[in-house]
Amino acid sequence: MPYSRDDILGILDRVIDRMGIRNIVDAENLEIASSDSFQLRSIERVFYKFGLGLDGNKVIHLSKETESITPEPAIREMGIRLN
């Protein structure tokens, strides 16, 4: 079941508090206001546990389709080779 806007804001608050990050959430647009790729990947890993992800910097609900798709640039960045 998709989360409500308030649920997502609560999750965002807990995630950034747990990670010790401050002032990086645009609550109006549900976006992470950061350009630090390490920080964004770390946040996305925690979001995955809640069925959430990031599309760029915007928080999205993951569906069965989006859970299994990893963009090719991200795969290369992680040093993974696919045959």
PDB file of N, CA and C in Angstrom:
ATOM      1  N   MET A   1       0.850  -1.177   0.000  1.00  0.00           N
ATOM      2  CA  MET A   1       0.000   0.000   0.000  1.00  0.00           C
ATOM      3  C   MET A   1       0.895   1.239   0.000  1.00  0.00           C
ATOM      4  N   PRO A   2       0.627   2.186  -0.885  1.00  0.00           N
ATOM      5  CA  PRO A   2       1.445   3.410  -0.927  1.00  0.00           C
ATOM      6  C   PRO A   2       1.311   4.224   0.360  1.00  0.00           C
ATOM      7  N   TYR A   3       2.399   4.877   0.711  1.00  0.00           N
ATOM      8  CA  TYR A   3       2.403   5.734   1.900  1.00  0.00           C
ATOM      9  C   TYR A   3       1.743   7.066   1.583  1.00  0.00           C
ATOM     10  N   SER A   4       1.159   7.675   2.611  1.00  0.00           N
ATOM     11  CA  SER A   4       0.626   9.027   2.462  1.00  0.00           C
ATOM     12  C   SER A   4       1.795  10.013   2.505  1.00  0.00           C
ATOM     13  N   ARG A   5       1.529  11.243   2.130  1.00  0.00           N
ATOM     14  CA  ARG A   5       2.555  12.297   2.165  1.00  0.00           C
ATOM     15  C   ARG A   5       3.137  12.445   3.576  1.00  0.00           C
ATOM     16  N   ASP A   6       2.268  12.416   4.589  1.00  0.00           N
ATOM     17  CA  ASP A   6       2.734  12.545   5.977  1.00  0.00           C
ATOM     18  C   ASP A   6       3.604  11.363   6.391  1.00  0.00           C
ATOM     19  N   ASP A   7       3.235  10.152   5.932  1.00  0.00           N
ATOM     20  CA  ASP A   7       4.057   8.973   6.220  1.00  0.00           C
ATOM     21  C   ASP A   7       5.456   9.140   5.632  1.00  0.00           C
ATOM     22  N   ILE A   8       5.511   9.600   4.376  1.00  0.00           N
ATOM     23  CA  ILE A   8       6.807   9.780   3.708  1.00  0.00           C
ATOM     24  C   ILE A   8       7.635  10.834   4.424  1.00  0.00           C
ATOM     25  N   LEU A   9       7.011  11.940   4.832  1.00  0.00           N
ATOM     26  CA  LEU A   9       7.751  12.968   5.573  1.00  0.00           C
ATOM     27  C   LEU A   9       8.275  12.425   6.895  1.00  0.00           C
ATOM     28  N   GLY A  10       7.494  11.575   7.572  1.00  0.00           N
ATOM     29  CA  GLY A  10       7.954  10.949   8.813  1.00  0.00           C
ATOM     30  C   GLY A  10       9.147  10.040   8.572  1.00  0.00           C
ATOM     31  N   ILE A  11       9.088   9.263   7.502  1.00  0.00           N
ATOM     32  CA  ILE A  11      10.212   8.386   7.149  1.00  0.00           C
ATOM     33  C   ILE A  11      11.432   9.227   6.819  1.00  0.00           C
ATOM     34  N   LEU A  12      11.252  10.287   6.030  1.00  0.00           N
ATOM     35  CA  LEU A  12      12.370  11.179   5.693  1.00  0.00           C
ATOM     36  C   LEU A  12      13.010  11.743   6.958  1.00  0.00           C
ATOM     37  N   ASP A  13      12.173  12.218   7.882  1.00  0.00           N
ATOM     38  CA  ASP A  13      12.700  12.779   9.130  1.00  0.00           C
ATOM     39  C   ASP A  13      13.522  11.753   9.898  1.00  0.00           C
ATOM     40  N   ARG A  14      13.000  10.520  10.001  1.00  0.00           N
ATOM     41  CA  ARG A  14      13.727   9.478  10.737  1.00  0.00           C
ATOM     42  C   ARG A  14      15.037   9.118  10.044  1.00  0.00           C
ATOM     43  N   VAL A  15      15.001   9.016   8.713  1.00  0.00           N
ATOM     44  CA  VAL A  15      16.205   8.626   7.962  1.00  0.00           C
ATOM     45  C   VAL A  15      17.290   9.677   8.101  1.00  0.00           C
ATOM     46  N   ILE A  16      16.945  10.944   7.888  1.00  0.00           N
ATOM     47  CA  ILE A  16      17.992  11.968   7.946  1.00  0.00           C
ATOM     48  C   ILE A  16      18.475  12.185   9.369  1.00  0.00           C
ATOM     49  N   ASP A  17      17.581  11.983  10.350  1.00  0.00           N
ATOM     50  CA  ASP A  17      18.009  12.103  11.743  1.00  0.00           C
ATOM     51  C   ASP A  17      18.968  10.971  12.093  1.00  0.00           C
ATOM     52  N   ARG A  18      18.624   9.757  11.672  1.00  0.00           N
ATOM     53  CA  ARG A  18      19.464   8.588  11.939  1.00  0.00           C
ATOM     54  C   ARG A  18      20.830   8.711  11.282  1.00  0.00           C
ATOM     55  N   MET A  19      20.865   9.329  10.104  1.00  0.00           N
ATOM     56  CA  MET A  19      22.121   9.477   9.374  1.00  0.00           C
ATOM     57  C   MET A  19      22.879  10.743   9.782  1.00  0.00           C
ATOM     58  N   GLY A  20      22.281  11.555  10.653  1.00  0.00           N
ATOM     59  CA  GLY A  20      22.948  12.769  11.102  1.00  0.00           C
ATOM     60  C   GLY A  20      23.020  13.846  10.034  1.00  0.00           C
ATOM     61  N   ILE A  21      22.041  13.866   9.136  1.00  0.00           N
ATOM     62  CA  ILE A  21      22.023  14.835   8.040  1.00  0.00           C
ATOM     63  C   ILE A  21      20.999  15.908   8.377  1.00  0.00           C
ATOM     64  N   ARG A  22      21.303  17.130   8.068  1.00  0.00           N
ATOM     65  CA  ARG A  22      20.393  18.232   8.366  1.00  0.00           C
ATOM     66  C   ARG A  22      20.149  19.085   7.114  1.00  0.00           C
ATOM     67  N   ASN A  23      18.976  19.658   7.067  1.00  0.00           N
ATOM     68  CA  ASN A  23      18.627  20.660   6.048  1.00  0.00           C
ATOM     69  C   ASN A  23      18.800  20.186   4.613  1.00  0.00           C
ATOM     70  N   ILE A  24      18.372  18.975   4.321  1.00  0.00           N
ATOM     71  CA  ILE A  24      18.500  18.528   2.932  1.00  0.00           C
ATOM     72  C   ILE A  24      17.176  18.101   2.322  1.00  0.00           C
ATOM     73  N   VAL A  25      16.058  18.302   3.033  1.00  0.00           N
ATOM     74  CA  VAL A  25      14.768  17.838   2.524  1.00  0.00           C
ATOM     75  C   VAL A  25      13.902  19.020   2.104  1.00  0.00           C
ATOM     76  N   ASP A  26      13.408  18.948   0.861  1.00  0.00           N
ATOM     77  CA  ASP A  26      12.422  19.894   0.360  1.00  0.00           C
ATOM     78  C   ASP A  26      11.061  19.231   0.595  1.00  0.00           C
ATOM     79  N   ALA A  27      10.441  19.533   1.741  1.00  0.00           N
ATOM     80  CA  ALA A  27       9.213  18.859   2.137  1.00  0.00           C
ATOM     81  C   ALA A  27       8.052  19.165   1.198  1.00  0.00           C
ATOM     82  N   GLU A  28       8.042  20.328   0.605  1.00  0.00           N
ATOM     83  CA  GLU A  28       6.955  20.712  -0.304  1.00  0.00           C
ATOM     84  C   GLU A  28       6.885  19.771  -1.512  1.00  0.00           C
ATOM     85  N   ASN A  29       8.049  19.426  -2.065  1.00  0.00           N
ATOM     86  CA  ASN A  29       8.103  18.598  -3.270  1.00  0.00           C
ATOM     87  C   ASN A  29       8.557  17.161  -3.010  1.00  0.00           C
ATOM     88  N   LEU A  30       8.758  16.808  -1.736  1.00  0.00           N
ATOM     89  CA  LEU A  30       9.268  15.484  -1.354  1.00  0.00           C
ATOM     90  C   LEU A  30      10.553  15.157  -2.121  1.00  0.00           C
ATOM     91  N   GLU A  31      11.506  16.071  -2.052  1.00  0.00           N
ATOM     92  CA  GLU A  31      12.793  15.891  -2.713  1.00  0.00           C
ATOM     93  C   GLU A  31      13.925  16.013  -1.707  1.00  0.00           C
ATOM     94  N   ILE A  32      15.014  15.321  -2.012  1.00  0.00           N
ATOM     95  CA  ILE A  32      16.231  15.429  -1.221  1.00  0.00           C
ATOM     96  C   ILE A  32      17.061  16.529  -1.872  1.00  0.00           C
ATOM     97  N   ALA A  33      17.300  17.600  -1.150  1.00  0.00           N
ATOM     98  CA  ALA A  33      18.021  18.749  -1.694  1.00  0.00           C
ATOM     99  C   ALA A  33      19.521  18.568  -1.472  1.00  0.00           C
ATOM    100  N   SER A  34      20.076  17.576  -2.141  1.00  0.00           N
ATOM    101  CA  SER A  34      21.502  17.288  -2.021  1.00  0.00           C
ATOM    102  C   SER A  34      22.029  16.864  -3.384  1.00  0.00           C
ATOM    103  N   SER A  35      23.268  17.219  -3.659  1.00  0.00           N
ATOM    104  CA  SER A  35      23.895  16.765  -4.905  1.00  0.00           C
ATOM    105  C   SER A  35      25.018  15.774  -4.606  1.00  0.00           C
ATOM    106  N   ASP A  36      25.182  15.409  -3.346  1.00  0.00           N
ATOM    107  CA  ASP A  36      26.209  14.463  -2.935  1.00  0.00           C
ATOM    108  C   ASP A  36      25.750  13.044  -3.285  1.00  0.00           C
ATOM    109  N   SER A  37      26.361  12.428  -4.294  1.00  0.00           N
ATOM    110  CA  SER A  37      25.911  11.122  -4.768  1.00  0.00           C
ATOM    111  C   SER A  37      26.049  10.040  -3.695  1.00  0.00           C
ATOM    112  N   PHE A  38      27.081  10.105  -2.862  1.00  0.00           N
ATOM    113  CA  PHE A  38      27.240   9.123  -1.782  1.00  0.00           C
ATOM    114  C   PHE A  38      26.085   9.238  -0.792  1.00  0.00           C
ATOM    115  N   GLN A  39      25.754  10.461  -0.449  1.00  0.00           N
ATOM    116  CA  GLN A  39      24.669  10.713   0.487  1.00  0.00           C
ATOM    117  C   GLN A  39      23.334  10.222  -0.094  1.00  0.00           C
ATOM    118  N   LEU A  40      23.094  10.504  -1.363  1.00  0.00           N
ATOM    119  CA  LEU A  40      21.855  10.073  -2.008  1.00  0.00           C
ATOM    120  C   LEU A  40      21.751   8.549  -2.061  1.00  0.00           C
ATOM    121  N   ARG A  41      22.856   7.865  -2.382  1.00  0.00           N
ATOM    122  CA  ARG A  41      22.837   6.390  -2.417  1.00  0.00           C
ATOM    123  C   ARG A  41      22.593   5.823  -1.029  1.00  0.00           C
ATOM    124  N   SER A  42      23.185   6.435  -0.021  1.00  0.00           N
ATOM    125  CA  SER A  42      22.981   5.969   1.356  1.00  0.00           C
ATOM    126  C   SER A  42      21.517   6.122   1.770  1.00  0.00           C
ATOM    127  N   ILE A  43      20.935   7.247   1.434  1.00  0.00           N
ATOM    128  CA  ILE A  43      19.528   7.486   1.752  1.00  0.00           C
ATOM    129  C   ILE A  43      18.650   6.500   0.997  1.00  0.00           C
ATOM    130  N   GLU A  44      18.974   6.271  -0.267  1.00  0.00           N
ATOM    131  CA  GLU A  44      18.172   5.360  -1.077  1.00  0.00           C
ATOM    132  C   GLU A  44      18.212   3.933  -0.533  1.00  0.00           C
ATOM    133  N   ARG A  45      19.363   3.507  -0.030  1.00  0.00           N
ATOM    134  CA  ARG A  45      19.458   2.166   0.554  1.00  0.00           C
ATOM    135  C   ARG A  45      18.528   2.020   1.754  1.00  0.00           C
ATOM    136  N   VAL A  46      18.440   3.059   2.579  1.00  0.00           N
ATOM    137  CA  VAL A  46      17.543   3.007   3.733  1.00  0.00           C
ATOM    138  C   VAL A  46      16.089   3.056   3.266  1.00  0.00           C
ATOM    139  N   PHE A  47      15.796   3.900   2.279  1.00  0.00           N
ATOM    140  CA  PHE A  47      14.430   4.009   1.749  1.00  0.00           C
ATOM    141  C   PHE A  47      13.921   2.679   1.226  1.00  0.00           C
ATOM    142  N   TYR A  48      14.814   1.887   0.634  1.00  0.00           N
ATOM    143  CA  TYR A  48      14.412   0.623   0.012  1.00  0.00           C
ATOM    144  C   TYR A  48      13.675  -0.270   1.011  1.00  0.00           C
ATOM    145  N   LYS A  49      14.071  -0.207   2.281  1.00  0.00           N
ATOM    146  CA  LYS A  49      13.422  -1.009   3.326  1.00  0.00           C
ATOM    147  C   LYS A  49      11.956  -0.624   3.505  1.00  0.00           C
ATOM    148  N   PHE A  50      11.617   0.607   3.117  1.00  0.00           N
ATOM    149  CA  PHE A  50      10.251   1.104   3.244  1.00  0.00           C
ATOM    150  C   PHE A  50       9.484   1.036   1.923  1.00  0.00           C
ATOM    151  N   GLY A  51      10.105   0.464   0.888  1.00  0.00           N
ATOM    152  CA  GLY A  51       9.443   0.405  -0.416  1.00  0.00           C
ATOM    153  C   GLY A  51       9.486   1.725  -1.148  1.00  0.00           C
ATOM    154  N   LEU A  52      10.441   2.580  -0.762  1.00  0.00           N
ATOM    155  CA  LEU A  52      10.617   3.888  -1.394  1.00  0.00           C
ATOM    156  C   LEU A  52      11.953   3.929  -2.111  1.00  0.00           C
ATOM    157  N   GLY A  53      12.087   4.838  -3.042  1.00  0.00           N
ATOM    158  CA  GLY A  53      13.341   5.020  -3.755  1.00  0.00           C
ATOM    159  C   GLY A  53      13.481   6.472  -4.173  1.00  0.00           C
ATOM    160  N   LEU A  54      14.504   6.745  -4.938  1.00  0.00           N
ATOM    161  CA  LEU A  54      14.726   8.091  -5.460  1.00  0.00           C
ATOM    162  C   LEU A  54      14.753   8.042  -6.974  1.00  0.00           C
ATOM    163  N   ASP A  55      14.092   8.994  -7.591  1.00  0.00           N
ATOM    164  CA  ASP A  55      14.165   9.212  -9.023  1.00  0.00           C
ATOM    165  C   ASP A  55      14.842  10.556  -9.153  1.00  0.00           C
ATOM    166  N   GLY A  56      16.175  10.516  -9.364  1.00  0.00           N
ATOM    167  CA  GLY A  56      16.947  11.753  -9.248  1.00  0.00           C
ATOM    168  C   GLY A  56      16.989  12.089  -7.771  1.00  0.00           C
ATOM    169  N   ASN A  57      16.349  13.183  -7.396  1.00  0.00           N
ATOM    170  CA  ASN A  57      16.286  13.573  -5.989  1.00  0.00           C
ATOM    171  C   ASN A  57      14.880  13.450  -5.420  1.00  0.00           C
ATOM    172  N   LYS A  58      13.925  13.072  -6.243  1.00  0.00           N
ATOM    173  CA  LYS A  58      12.524  12.998  -5.824  1.00  0.00           C
ATOM    174  C   LYS A  58      12.212  11.624  -5.234  1.00  0.00           C
ATOM    175  N   VAL A  59      11.502  11.632  -4.100  1.00  0.00           N
ATOM    176  CA  VAL A  59      11.105  10.395  -3.437  1.00  0.00           C
ATOM    177  C   VAL A  59       9.965   9.756  -4.229  1.00  0.00           C
ATOM    178  N   ILE A  60      10.097   8.450  -4.514  1.00  0.00           N
ATOM    179  CA  ILE A  60       9.067   7.728  -5.254  1.00  0.00           C
ATOM    180  C   ILE A  60       8.722   6.435  -4.522  1.00  0.00           C
ATOM    181  N   HIS A  61       7.530   5.916  -4.789  1.00  0.00           N
ATOM    182  CA  HIS A  61       7.134   4.587  -4.320  1.00  0.00           C
ATOM    183  C   HIS A  61       7.697   3.585  -5.311  1.00  0.00           C
ATOM    184  N   LEU A  62       8.300   2.530  -4.824  1.00  0.00           N
ATOM    185  CA  LEU A  62       8.790   1.479  -5.706  1.00  0.00           C
ATOM    186  C   LEU A  62       7.653   0.527  -6.030  1.00  0.00           C
ATOM    187  N   SER A  63       7.610   0.106  -7.267  1.00  0.00           N
ATOM    188  CA  SER A  63       6.659  -0.911  -7.666  1.00  0.00           C
ATOM    189  C   SER A  63       7.464  -2.153  -8.019  1.00  0.00           C
ATOM    190  N   LYS A  64       6.807  -3.220  -8.310  1.00  0.00           N
ATOM    191  CA  LYS A  64       7.529  -4.442  -8.692  1.00  0.00           C
ATOM    192  C   LYS A  64       8.418  -4.183  -9.901  1.00  0.00           C
ATOM    193  N   GLU A  65       7.966  -3.329 -10.829  1.00  0.00           N
ATOM    194  CA  GLU A  65       8.760  -3.026 -12.016  1.00  0.00           C
ATOM    195  C   GLU A  65      10.012  -2.234 -11.659  1.00  0.00           C
ATOM    196  N   THR A  66       9.878  -1.204 -10.818  1.00  0.00           N
ATOM    197  CA  THR A  66      11.028  -0.356 -10.510  1.00  0.00           C
ATOM    198  C   THR A  66      11.996  -1.020  -9.541  1.00  0.00           C
ATOM    199  N   GLU A  67      11.542  -1.978  -8.750  1.00  0.00           N
ATOM    200  CA  GLU A  67      12.441  -2.644  -7.817  1.00  0.00           C
ATOM    201  C   GLU A  67      13.517  -3.436  -8.531  1.00  0.00           C
ATOM    202  N   SER A  68      13.191  -3.971  -9.691  1.00  0.00           N
ATOM    203  CA  SER A  68      14.148  -4.845 -10.362  1.00  0.00           C
ATOM    204  C   SER A  68      14.972  -4.137 -11.431  1.00  0.00           C
ATOM    205  N   ILE A  69      14.713  -2.862 -11.676  1.00  0.00           N
ATOM    206  CA  ILE A  69      15.450  -2.144 -12.719  1.00  0.00           C
ATOM    207  C   ILE A  69      16.551  -1.315 -12.078  1.00  0.00           C
ATOM    208  N   THR A  70      17.771  -1.521 -12.528  1.00  0.00           N
ATOM    209  CA  THR A  70      18.901  -0.697 -12.099  1.00  0.00           C
ATOM    210  C   THR A  70      19.488  -0.070 -13.349  1.00  0.00           C
ATOM    211  N   PRO A  71      19.539   1.254 -13.421  1.00  0.00           N
ATOM    212  CA  PRO A  71      20.060   1.901 -14.614  1.00  0.00           C
ATOM    213  C   PRO A  71      21.505   1.495 -14.901  1.00  0.00           C
ATOM    214  N   GLU A  72      21.825   1.347 -16.175  1.00  0.00           N
ATOM    215  CA  GLU A  72      23.161   0.905 -16.591  1.00  0.00           C
ATOM    216  C   GLU A  72      24.283   1.778 -16.020  1.00  0.00           C
ATOM    217  N   PRO A  73      24.149   3.130 -16.001  1.00  0.00           N
ATOM    218  CA  PRO A  73      25.228   3.932 -15.404  1.00  0.00           C
ATOM    219  C   PRO A  73      25.469   3.602 -13.934  1.00  0.00           C
ATOM    220  N   ALA A  74      24.400   3.288 -13.194  1.00  0.00           N
ATOM    221  CA  ALA A  74      24.562   2.941 -11.780  1.00  0.00           C
ATOM    222  C   ALA A  74      25.296   1.622 -11.637  1.00  0.00           C
ATOM    223  N   ILE A  75      25.018   0.678 -12.533  1.00  0.00           N
ATOM    224  CA  ILE A  75      25.702  -0.614 -12.502  1.00  0.00           C
ATOM    225  C   ILE A  75      27.194  -0.417 -12.755  1.00  0.00           C
ATOM    226  N   ARG A  76      27.529   0.382 -13.741  1.00  0.00           N
ATOM    227  CA  ARG A  76      28.955   0.641 -14.034  1.00  0.00           C
ATOM    228  C   ARG A  76      29.633   1.344 -12.864  1.00  0.00           C
ATOM    229  N   GLU A  77      28.930   2.287 -12.252  1.00  0.00           N
ATOM    230  CA  GLU A  77      29.491   3.042 -11.132  1.00  0.00           C
ATOM    231  C   GLU A  77      29.808   2.126  -9.951  1.00  0.00           C
ATOM    232  N   MET A  78      28.999   1.085  -9.772  1.00  0.00           N
ATOM    233  CA  MET A  78      29.241   0.141  -8.676  1.00  0.00           C
ATOM    234  C   MET A  78      30.322  -0.874  -9.018  1.00  0.00           C
ATOM    235  N   GLY A  79      30.820  -0.852 -10.256  1.00  0.00           N
ATOM    236  CA  GLY A  79      31.884  -1.781 -10.648  1.00  0.00           C
ATOM    237  C   GLY A  79      31.383  -3.163 -10.943  1.00  0.00           C
ATOM    238  N   ILE A  80      30.113  -3.286 -11.320  1.00  0.00           N
ATOM    239  CA  ILE A  80      29.527  -4.594 -11.606  1.00  0.00           C
ATOM    240  C   ILE A  80      29.505  -4.801 -13.114  1.00  0.00           C
ATOM    241  N   ARG A  81      29.873  -6.005 -13.542  1.00  0.00           N
ATOM    242  CA  ARG A  81      29.807  -6.342 -14.969  1.00  0.00           C
ATOM    243  C   ARG A  81      28.695  -7.353 -15.189  1.00  0.00           C
ATOM    244  N   LEU A  82      27.906  -7.109 -16.216  1.00  0.00           N
ATOM    245  CA  LEU A  82      26.840  -8.038 -16.571  1.00  0.00           C
ATOM    246  C   LEU A  82      27.184  -8.698 -17.896  1.00  0.00           C
ATOM    247  N   ASN A  83      27.010  -9.993 -17.964  1.00  0.00           N
ATOM    248  CA  ASN A  83      27.257 -10.726 -19.210  1.00  0.00           C
ATOM    249  C   ASN A  83      25.943 -11.023 -19.893  1.00  0.00           C
TER     250      ASN A  83
END
